[in-house]
Tab-separated table of C-alpha atoms in Angstrom:
chain	number	residue	atom	x	y	z
A	24	MET	CA	17.761	53.046	9.692
A	25	ALA	CA	16.387	50.066	11.312
A	26	HIS	CA	17.671	46.616	10.915
A	27	PRO	CA	16.004	43.958	8.809
A	28	ARG	CA	15.808	40.598	10.640
A	29	ILE	CA	17.028	37.695	8.655
A	30	LEU	CA	16.592	34.003	9.556
A	31	VAL	CA	19.451	31.871	8.463
A	32	PHE	CA	19.662	28.035	8.351
A	33	SER	CA	21.175	25.085	6.338
A	34	GLY	CA	19.449	22.175	5.045
A	35	SER	CA	21.832	19.822	6.527
A	36	ALA	CA	22.345	19.065	10.253
A	37	ARG	CA	25.466	17.034	9.783
A	38	THR	CA	28.540	17.858	11.845
A	39	GLY	CA	30.968	19.706	9.829
A	40	SER	CA	28.513	20.295	6.960
A	41	HIS	CA	29.856	22.533	4.246
A	42	ASN	CA	26.404	24.155	3.960
A	43	ALA	CA	26.391	24.896	7.702
A	44	ARG	CA	29.682	26.519	7.237
A	45	LEU	CA	28.124	28.601	4.277
A	46	ALA	CA	25.245	29.465	6.651
A	47	SER	CA	27.494	30.658	9.170
A	48	LEU	CA	29.600	32.782	6.865
A	49	VAL	CA	26.322	34.322	5.241
A	50	GLY	CA	24.948	34.989	8.831
A	51	GLN	CA	28.281	36.758	9.708
A	52	ARG	CA	28.201	38.907	6.400
A	53	LEU	CA	24.576	39.776	6.995
A	54	GLY	CA	25.454	40.987	10.402
A	55	GLU	CA	28.209	42.906	9.258
A	56	ASN	CA	26.167	44.702	6.703
A	57	GLY	CA	23.360	45.867	9.095
A	58	ALA	CA	21.037	42.951	9.439
A	59	GLU	CA	19.850	41.434	12.603
A	60	VAL	CA	20.523	37.691	12.130
A	61	SER	CA	19.070	34.653	13.859
A	62	SER	CA	21.051	31.465	12.985
A	63	ILE	CA	19.221	28.237	13.781
A	64	SER	CA	19.867	24.556	13.129
A	65	LEU	CA	17.116	22.375	11.741
A	66	ARG	CA	18.366	19.848	14.229
A	67	ASP	CA	16.414	21.838	16.845
A	68	PHE	CA	13.302	21.458	14.860
A	69	PRO	CA	12.895	17.730	14.397
A	70	MET	CA	9.804	16.630	12.447
A	71	PRO	CA	8.604	13.118	11.323
A	72	LEU	CA	8.535	12.548	7.678
A	73	TYR	CA	5.281	14.179	6.251
A	74	ASP	CA	2.283	11.767	6.215
A	75	GLY	CA	-1.075	12.904	5.466
A	76	ASP	CA	-2.684	10.187	7.891
A	77	LEU	CA	-0.451	11.353	10.625
A	78	GLU	CA	-1.516	14.960	9.849
A	79	ASN	CA	-5.240	13.938	10.008
A	80	SER	CA	-4.927	12.009	13.309
A	81	GLU	CA	-2.423	14.188	15.271
A	82	GLY	CA	-2.149	17.562	13.281
A	83	VAL	CA	0.951	19.367	12.378
A	84	PRO	CA	4.111	18.637	14.712
A	85	GLU	CA	4.654	21.550	16.980
A	86	ASN	CA	8.131	22.117	15.625
A	87	ALA	CA	6.624	22.950	12.378
A	88	VAL	CA	4.335	25.537	14.018
A	89	ALA	CA	7.233	26.905	15.821
A	90	LEU	CA	9.506	27.296	12.880
A	91	LYS	CA	6.545	28.730	10.865
A	92	ARG	CA	6.115	31.480	13.545
A	93	LEU	CA	9.821	31.971	13.827
A	94	ILE	CA	10.107	32.649	9.975
A	95	GLN	CA	7.195	35.174	10.332
A	96	GLN	CA	9.259	37.271	12.608
A	97	HIS	CA	11.731	37.806	9.892
A	98	HIS	CA	11.859	40.052	6.814
A	99	GLY	CA	14.237	37.852	5.100
A	100	VAL	CA	15.290	33.983	5.225
A	101	PHE	CA	18.518	32.539	3.877
A	102	ILE	CA	18.845	28.817	3.141
A	103	ALA	CA	22.022	27.038	2.632
A	104	SER	CA	20.905	24.051	0.640
A	105	PRO	CA	23.029	20.912	0.051
A	106	GLU	CA	22.549	19.138	-3.020
A	107	TYR	CA	21.639	15.303	-2.957
A	108	ASN	CA	21.519	13.689	-6.404
A	109	ALA	CA	20.745	17.034	-8.136
A	110	GLY	CA	17.982	17.728	-5.775
A	111	VAL	CA	16.987	19.255	-2.321
A	112	THR	CA	17.736	17.220	0.886
A	113	PRO	CA	14.867	15.168	2.419
A	114	LEU	CA	15.361	17.033	5.582
A	115	LEU	CA	14.850	20.412	3.995
A	116	LYS	CA	12.089	19.247	1.740
A	117	ASN	CA	10.132	17.753	4.787
A	118	VAL	CA	10.513	20.964	6.621
A	119	ILE	CA	9.150	23.061	3.836
A	120	ASP	CA	6.221	20.642	3.192
A	121	TRP	CA	5.204	20.663	6.903
A	122	ILE	CA	5.454	24.252	7.031
A	123	SER	CA	3.307	24.633	3.832
A	124	ARG	CA	0.396	23.109	5.912
A	125	VAL	CA	0.452	25.680	8.672
A	126	SER	CA	-1.683	28.914	8.496
A	127	GLU	CA	-3.757	30.655	11.073
A	128	PRO	CA	-7.449	31.230	10.237
A	129	SER	CA	-6.806	34.777	9.390
A	130	GLU	CA	-3.855	34.011	7.305
A	131	PRO	CA	-3.237	32.931	3.519
A	132	ARG	CA	-2.336	29.362	2.842
A	133	MET	CA	1.227	28.744	3.116
A	134	ALA	CA	1.566	31.931	5.449
A	135	ALA	CA	5.182	31.428	6.284
A	136	TYR	CA	6.243	31.986	2.772
A	137	LYS	CA	4.319	35.158	2.097
A	138	GLY	CA	5.391	38.704	3.040
A	139	ARG	CA	9.044	38.069	3.206
A	140	VAL	CA	11.935	37.453	0.885
A	141	PHE	CA	13.995	34.292	0.500
A	142	ALA	CA	17.694	33.784	-0.732
A	143	LEU	CA	19.339	30.554	-1.562
A	144	GLY	CA	22.899	29.302	-1.527
A	145	SER	CA	24.782	26.056	-1.719
A	146	ALA	CA	28.259	24.618	-1.151
A	147	SER	CA	29.077	21.301	-2.766
A	148	THR	CA	32.188	19.256	-3.182
A	149	SER	CA	31.367	19.003	-6.972
A	150	PRO	CA	32.660	21.649	-9.431
A	151	PHE	CA	29.022	22.883	-10.075
A	152	GLY	CA	28.662	24.154	-6.484
A	153	GLY	CA	25.189	22.693	-5.984
A	154	ILE	CA	23.568	24.769	-8.640
A	155	ARG	CA	21.195	21.959	-9.856
A	156	GLY	CA	19.831	21.379	-6.419
A	157	LEU	CA	19.339	25.228	-6.145
A	158	ALA	CA	17.366	25.276	-9.424
A	159	ASN	CA	15.225	22.513	-7.918
A	160	LEU	CA	14.742	24.278	-4.520
A	161	ARG	CA	13.960	27.601	-6.323
A	162	LEU	CA	11.216	25.960	-8.336
A	163	VAL	CA	9.739	24.246	-5.134
A	164	LEU	CA	9.668	27.599	-3.296
A	165	GLU	CA	8.405	29.648	-6.137
A	166	THR	CA	6.042	27.595	-8.061
A	167	GLY	CA	5.212	25.200	-4.990
A	168	VAL	CA	4.727	27.550	-2.068
A	169	GLY	CA	4.529	30.928	-3.592
A	170	ALA	CA	7.705	32.540	-2.096
A	171	LEU	CA	9.507	35.546	-3.363
A	172	VAL	CA	13.203	34.253	-3.974
A	173	ILE	CA	15.762	36.939	-5.080
A	174	PRO	CA	17.743	35.852	-8.182
A	175	GLU	CA	21.039	36.314	-6.671
A	176	MET	CA	22.391	32.910	-5.329
A	177	ILE	CA	25.701	31.907	-3.779
A	178	ALA	CA	27.149	28.591	-5.124
A	179	VAL	CA	30.247	27.415	-3.643
A	180	PRO	CA	32.115	24.691	-5.804
A	181	ASN	CA	34.816	22.453	-4.386
A	182	ALA	CA	33.723	22.958	-0.961
A	183	ALA	CA	36.241	20.944	0.840
A	184	ASP	CA	38.927	23.624	-0.109
A	185	ALA	CA	36.574	26.699	-0.465
A	186	PHE	CA	36.843	28.099	2.873
A	187	ASP	CA	39.848	29.977	4.198
A	188	PRO	CA	40.944	29.416	7.883
A	189	SER	CA	38.807	32.377	9.120
A	190	GLY	CA	35.753	30.978	7.317
A	191	GLY	CA	35.679	33.234	4.322
A	192	LEU	CA	35.553	32.131	0.819
A	193	ALA	CA	39.160	31.562	-0.708
A	194	ASN	CA	37.598	31.836	-4.371
A	195	GLU	CA	37.261	35.402	-5.697
A	196	ARG	CA	34.436	34.683	-7.924
A	197	ALA	CA	32.396	32.938	-5.017
A	198	ALA	CA	33.271	35.870	-2.685
A	199	ALA	CA	31.996	38.401	-5.221
A	200	SER	CA	28.764	36.482	-5.806
A	201	LEU	CA	28.292	36.119	-2.021
A	202	SER	CA	28.751	39.956	-1.607
A	203	ALA	CA	26.101	40.610	-4.418
A	204	MET	CA	23.750	38.231	-2.707
A	205	ILE	CA	24.097	39.781	0.899
A	206	ARG	CA	23.509	43.348	-0.668
A	207	ALA	CA	20.519	42.134	-2.448
A	208	LEU	CA	18.961	40.180	0.425
A	209	ILE	CA	19.439	43.216	2.815
A	210	ALA	CA	17.856	45.625	0.355
A	211	GLU	CA	14.844	43.419	-0.206
A	212	ALA	CA	14.289	42.453	3.309
A	213	SER	CA	14.569	46.130	4.224
A	214	LEU	CA	11.715	46.911	1.702
A	215	ARG	CA	9.560	44.448	3.715
A	216	MET	CA	10.066	45.971	7.218
A	217	SER	CA	6.686	47.724	7.368
A	218	LYS	CA	4.852	44.587	6.308
A	219	ALA	CA	6.173	41.856	8.406
A	220	ALA	CA	5.718	41.425	12.150
B	28	MET	CA	0.809	57.423	-4.465
B	29	ARG	CA	3.040	57.071	-7.280
B	30	HIS	CA	1.927	54.941	-10.369
B	31	PRO	CA	4.370	52.262	-11.118
B	32	ARG	CA	5.538	52.164	-14.817
B	33	ILE	CA	4.882	48.723	-16.301
B	34	LEU	CA	5.986	47.399	-19.792
B	35	VAL	CA	3.820	44.716	-21.270
B	36	PHE	CA	4.469	42.529	-24.398
B	37	SER	CA	3.885	39.198	-25.877
B	38	GLY	CA	6.462	36.559	-27.044
B	39	SER	CA	4.416	36.073	-30.237
B	40	ILE	CA	3.614	38.485	-33.035
B	41	ARG	CA	1.175	36.290	-34.858
B	42	GLY	CA	-2.160	37.910	-35.730
B	43	GLY	CA	-4.674	36.817	-33.240
B	44	SER	CA	-2.199	35.268	-30.834
B	45	TYR	CA	-3.750	34.040	-27.527
B	46	ASN	CA	-0.556	35.434	-25.708
B	47	THR	CA	-1.100	38.962	-27.277
B	48	GLN	CA	-4.747	38.708	-26.162
B	49	LEU	CA	-3.427	37.907	-22.642
B	50	ALA	CA	-0.915	40.803	-22.720
B	51	ALA	CA	-3.734	43.006	-23.604
B	52	PHE	CA	-5.901	41.756	-20.754
B	53	VAL	CA	-3.152	41.998	-18.356
B	54	ALA	CA	-2.340	45.495	-19.454
B	55	LYS	CA	-6.103	46.389	-18.984
B	56	GLN	CA	-6.042	44.994	-15.501
B	57	LEU	CA	-2.935	46.831	-14.491
B	58	VAL	CA	-4.256	50.035	-15.627
B	59	LEU	CA	-7.404	49.413	-13.687
B	60	ALA	CA	-5.150	48.863	-10.683
B	61	ASP	CA	-3.580	52.404	-11.303
B	62	ALA	CA	-0.371	51.329	-13.066
B	63	ASP	CA	1.042	53.315	-15.973
B	64	VAL	CA	1.195	50.769	-18.719
B	65	THR	CA	3.266	50.791	-21.964
B	66	ARG	CA	2.292	47.897	-24.239
B	67	ILE	CA	4.561	47.201	-27.271
B	68	SER	CA	4.614	44.421	-29.894
B	69	LEU	CA	8.034	42.803	-30.496
B	70	ALA	CA	7.104	43.205	-34.315
B	71	ASP	CA	8.216	46.792	-33.783
B	72	TYR	CA	11.585	45.753	-32.402
B	73	PRO	CA	12.890	43.308	-35.145
B	74	MET	CA	16.364	41.681	-34.546
B	75	PRO	CA	18.288	39.197	-36.580
B	76	LEU	CA	18.971	35.857	-34.926
B	77	TYR	CA	21.668	36.231	-32.480
B	78	ASP	CA	25.189	35.607	-33.965
B	79	GLY	CA	28.434	36.381	-32.095
B	80	ASP	CA	30.237	37.064	-35.383
B	81	GLN	CA	27.742	39.704	-36.439
B	82	GLU	CA	27.764	41.136	-32.908
B	83	ARG	CA	31.641	41.493	-33.027
B	84	GLU	CA	31.411	43.156	-36.573
B	85	LYS	CA	28.364	45.225	-36.278
B	86	GLY	CA	27.321	45.418	-32.619
B	87	ALA	CA	23.927	44.784	-31.301
B	88	PRO	CA	20.825	45.827	-33.512
B	89	GLU	CA	19.411	49.302	-32.929
B	90	SER	CA	16.068	47.549	-31.846
B	91	ALA	CA	17.981	45.654	-28.947
B	92	HIS	CA	19.226	49.104	-27.724
B	93	LYS	CA	15.827	50.658	-27.994
B	94	LEU	CA	14.062	47.900	-26.127
B	95	LYS	CA	16.727	47.824	-23.387
B	96	ARG	CA	16.372	51.406	-22.644
B	97	LEU	CA	12.520	51.206	-22.760
B	98	MET	CA	12.725	48.507	-20.253
B	99	GLN	CA	14.991	50.673	-18.056
B	100	GLU	CA	12.123	53.231	-18.028
B	101	HIS	CA	9.878	50.912	-16.224
B	102	GLN	CA	9.651	49.483	-12.841
B	103	GLY	CA	7.936	46.269	-13.908
B	104	VAL	CA	7.891	44.133	-17.026
B	105	PHE	CA	5.151	41.517	-17.901
B	106	ILE	CA	5.781	39.029	-20.657
B	107	ALA	CA	2.993	36.690	-21.946
B	108	CYS	CA	5.045	33.558	-23.074
B	109	PRO	CA	3.607	31.228	-25.648
B	110	GLU	CA	4.685	27.629	-25.346
B	111	TYR	CA	6.250	26.054	-28.306
B	112	ASN	CA	7.208	22.437	-27.931
B	113	THR	CA	7.176	22.914	-24.104
B	114	ALA	CA	9.352	25.791	-24.327
B	115	ILE	CA	10.064	29.491	-24.891
B	116	THR	CA	9.361	30.925	-28.328
B	117	PRO	CA	12.541	31.679	-30.670
B	118	LEU	CA	11.398	35.238	-31.035
B	119	LEU	CA	11.295	35.834	-27.257
B	120	LYS	CA	14.582	33.981	-26.458
B	121	ASN	CA	16.357	35.850	-29.348
B	122	THR	CA	15.076	38.998	-27.876
B	123	LEU	CA	16.319	38.229	-24.189
B	124	ASP	CA	19.661	37.046	-25.587
B	125	TRP	CA	20.317	40.173	-27.519
B	126	LEU	CA	19.223	42.249	-24.620
B	127	SER	CA	21.373	40.419	-22.311
B	128	ARG	CA	24.530	41.659	-24.195
B	129	LEU	CA	23.829	45.331	-23.480
B	130	ASN	CA	25.093	47.492	-20.605
B	131	ASP	CA	26.462	50.959	-20.715
B	132	PRO	CA	29.613	51.732	-18.869
B	133	GLY	CA	28.952	51.615	-15.165
B	134	GLU	CA	25.952	49.295	-15.544
B	135	PRO	CA	26.036	45.497	-14.521
B	136	ALA	CA	25.832	42.860	-17.181
B	137	ALA	CA	22.360	42.386	-18.650
B	138	ALA	CA	21.371	45.739	-17.221
B	139	ALA	CA	17.925	45.634	-18.560
B	140	PHE	CA	17.157	42.706	-16.336
B	141	LYS	CA	18.399	44.282	-13.103
B	142	GLY	CA	16.572	46.823	-10.854
B	143	ARG	CA	13.073	46.041	-12.007
B	144	ILE	CA	10.476	43.341	-11.394
B	145	PHE	CA	9.265	40.735	-13.909
B	146	ALA	CA	6.098	38.694	-14.145
B	147	ILE	CA	5.152	36.107	-16.786
B	148	GLY	CA	2.093	34.281	-17.743
B	149	ALA	CA	0.861	32.039	-20.685
B	150	ALA	CA	-2.045	31.112	-22.641
B	151	SER	CA	-2.207	27.924	-24.473
B	152	THR	CA	-4.790	25.957	-26.356
B	153	GLY	CA	-3.645	22.871	-24.271
B	154	ALA	CA	-5.068	21.881	-20.997
B	155	LEU	CA	-1.939	22.941	-18.885
B	156	GLY	CA	-2.101	26.516	-19.792
B	157	GLY	CA	1.590	26.753	-20.999
B	158	ILE	CA	3.038	25.871	-17.483
B	159	ARG	CA	5.941	23.770	-18.970
B	160	GLY	CA	7.047	26.802	-21.058
B	161	LEU	CA	6.799	29.170	-17.996
B	162	ILE	CA	9.040	27.017	-15.912
B	163	GLY	CA	11.847	27.051	-18.528
B	164	THR	CA	11.420	30.705	-18.896
B	165	ARG	CA	11.666	31.217	-15.165
B	166	THR	CA	15.188	29.572	-15.223
B	167	ILE	CA	16.323	31.846	-18.191
B	168	LEU	CA	15.139	34.853	-16.524
B	169	GLU	CA	16.404	34.206	-13.107
B	170	VAL	CA	19.291	31.996	-13.253
B	171	GLY	CA	20.508	33.048	-16.819
B	172	LEU	CA	19.802	36.725	-16.559
B	173	GLY	CA	19.516	37.637	-12.902
B	174	ALA	CA	15.944	39.011	-13.173
B	175	PHE	CA	13.764	39.312	-10.011
B	176	LEU	CA	10.531	37.407	-10.996
B	177	ILE	CA	7.355	37.309	-8.810
B	178	PRO	CA	6.306	33.800	-7.969
B	179	GLU	CA	2.688	34.348	-9.160
B	180	MET	CA	2.002	33.570	-12.838
B	181	VAL	CA	-1.039	33.614	-14.794
B	182	MET	CA	-2.005	30.594	-16.850
B	183	VAL	CA	-4.750	30.326	-19.399
B	184	PRO	CA	-5.525	26.833	-20.514
B	185	ASN	CA	-7.835	26.108	-23.443
B	186	ALA	CA	-7.071	29.516	-24.743
B	187	ALA	CA	-9.365	29.321	-27.969
B	188	ASP	CA	-12.363	29.702	-25.616
B	189	ALA	CA	-10.834	31.634	-22.850
B	190	PHE	CA	-11.511	35.051	-23.699
B	191	ASP	CA	-15.043	36.720	-24.173
B	192	ASP	CA	-15.907	39.237	-26.774
B	193	LYS	CA	-14.641	41.954	-24.573
B	194	GLY	CA	-11.351	40.220	-24.286
B	195	ASP	CA	-11.867	39.318	-20.629
B	196	LEU	CA	-11.119	35.847	-19.116
B	197	ARG	CA	-14.013	33.636	-18.682
B	198	ASN	CA	-12.433	31.117	-16.680
B	199	GLU	CA	-12.532	31.855	-12.782
B	200	ARG	CA	-9.358	29.901	-11.947
B	201	SER	CA	-7.367	31.859	-14.534
B	202	MET	CA	-8.911	35.025	-13.236
B	203	ALA	CA	-7.930	34.175	-9.710
B	204	SER	CA	-4.338	33.547	-10.848
B	205	LEU	CA	-4.254	36.843	-12.758
B	206	ASP	CA	-5.527	38.816	-9.688
B	207	ALA	CA	-3.093	37.330	-7.367
B	208	MET	CA	-0.230	38.027	-9.937
B	209	VAL	CA	-1.457	41.802	-10.450
B	210	LYS	CA	-1.721	42.333	-6.673
B	211	ARG	CA	1.894	41.130	-6.021
B	212	PHE	CA	3.219	42.805	-9.182
B	213	LEU	CA	1.660	46.220	-8.164
B	214	SER	CA	2.947	46.009	-4.660
B	215	GLU	CA	6.499	44.873	-5.708
B	216	THR	CA	6.778	47.779	-8.492
B	217	ARG	CA	5.258	50.396	-6.297
B	218	ALA	CA	7.990	49.712	-3.819
B	219	ARG	CA	10.264	50.808	-6.555
B	220	ALA	CA	8.490	53.625	-8.118
């Protein structure tokens, strides 16, 4: 069986970010379960804050086009999404918004979000594990940009103590929901292997 | 090509319900697109208001078991969701909540919601087409019940004038949202047929 390609990144570029650790763990587990994983940092795709005037005068930033094309080379995308004030981070929202503006003439609008499947997770120092931010992000992806998002999510509460020394999840419930999400993401990404480039 | 089996129902049982009209139209479009459609009315699956004491004493109502098994015979489920005070109807919420309690040995929790694809839509006499109710229903289905829901939804605003004599949608925008929903719904259910 061929291996679905899955892109993994975090909505925070902060050094030591709990969500970057979560992204790293998810990438590792996806790899162990047969996916071909590309892990990136949004730090390598800097973009100015979205501004319609800027877009009119200079077009979409090159990094948005590059990231859009990279997404299109994958059958699945996992986003580790930090929660800032019950919502999505400005860094991640800005990336999603710029990418929503990029389509080739032959493509549907918001092309990066079509033809592949998305999965979400969050790590948070709060006892809720960032679930409010995830609900917000799900809405943006689904009703805003038309992405297909699997229902399985991984929410890691009390993130400062959540990872064991090897980078795994100490909490059994979180570990079980991680495994369920990994299985579902790989199954759904595999379904799309004939469709995506 | 195999025909995906799709179950269609409305969250209202009122005679002349706009959402039942929407369910009928969606069913027709799905049949035209070669799906094998089962259309039901929740009037045929009556359930008392969910009550944990009653559940402990008598178990879930027979209608809930029947509907759960029926859902499990389909690869897709479309629900037309009326908006009451910006949110889901008590009838639909009660049905979903009872179903969520059922799983046979070996099945995951809320088994009726797993392993199939869901799509939702709404018709409303308001100008917004029931979108506020749909947003809340998305959260219930996805976050609450673990259902896999396609992003495309059909919304029919100003529902009193939305359907012509044949029951077809007059509004081009509503029709476009319906076409997009049907297209994705078919491709996702076919992949599981």
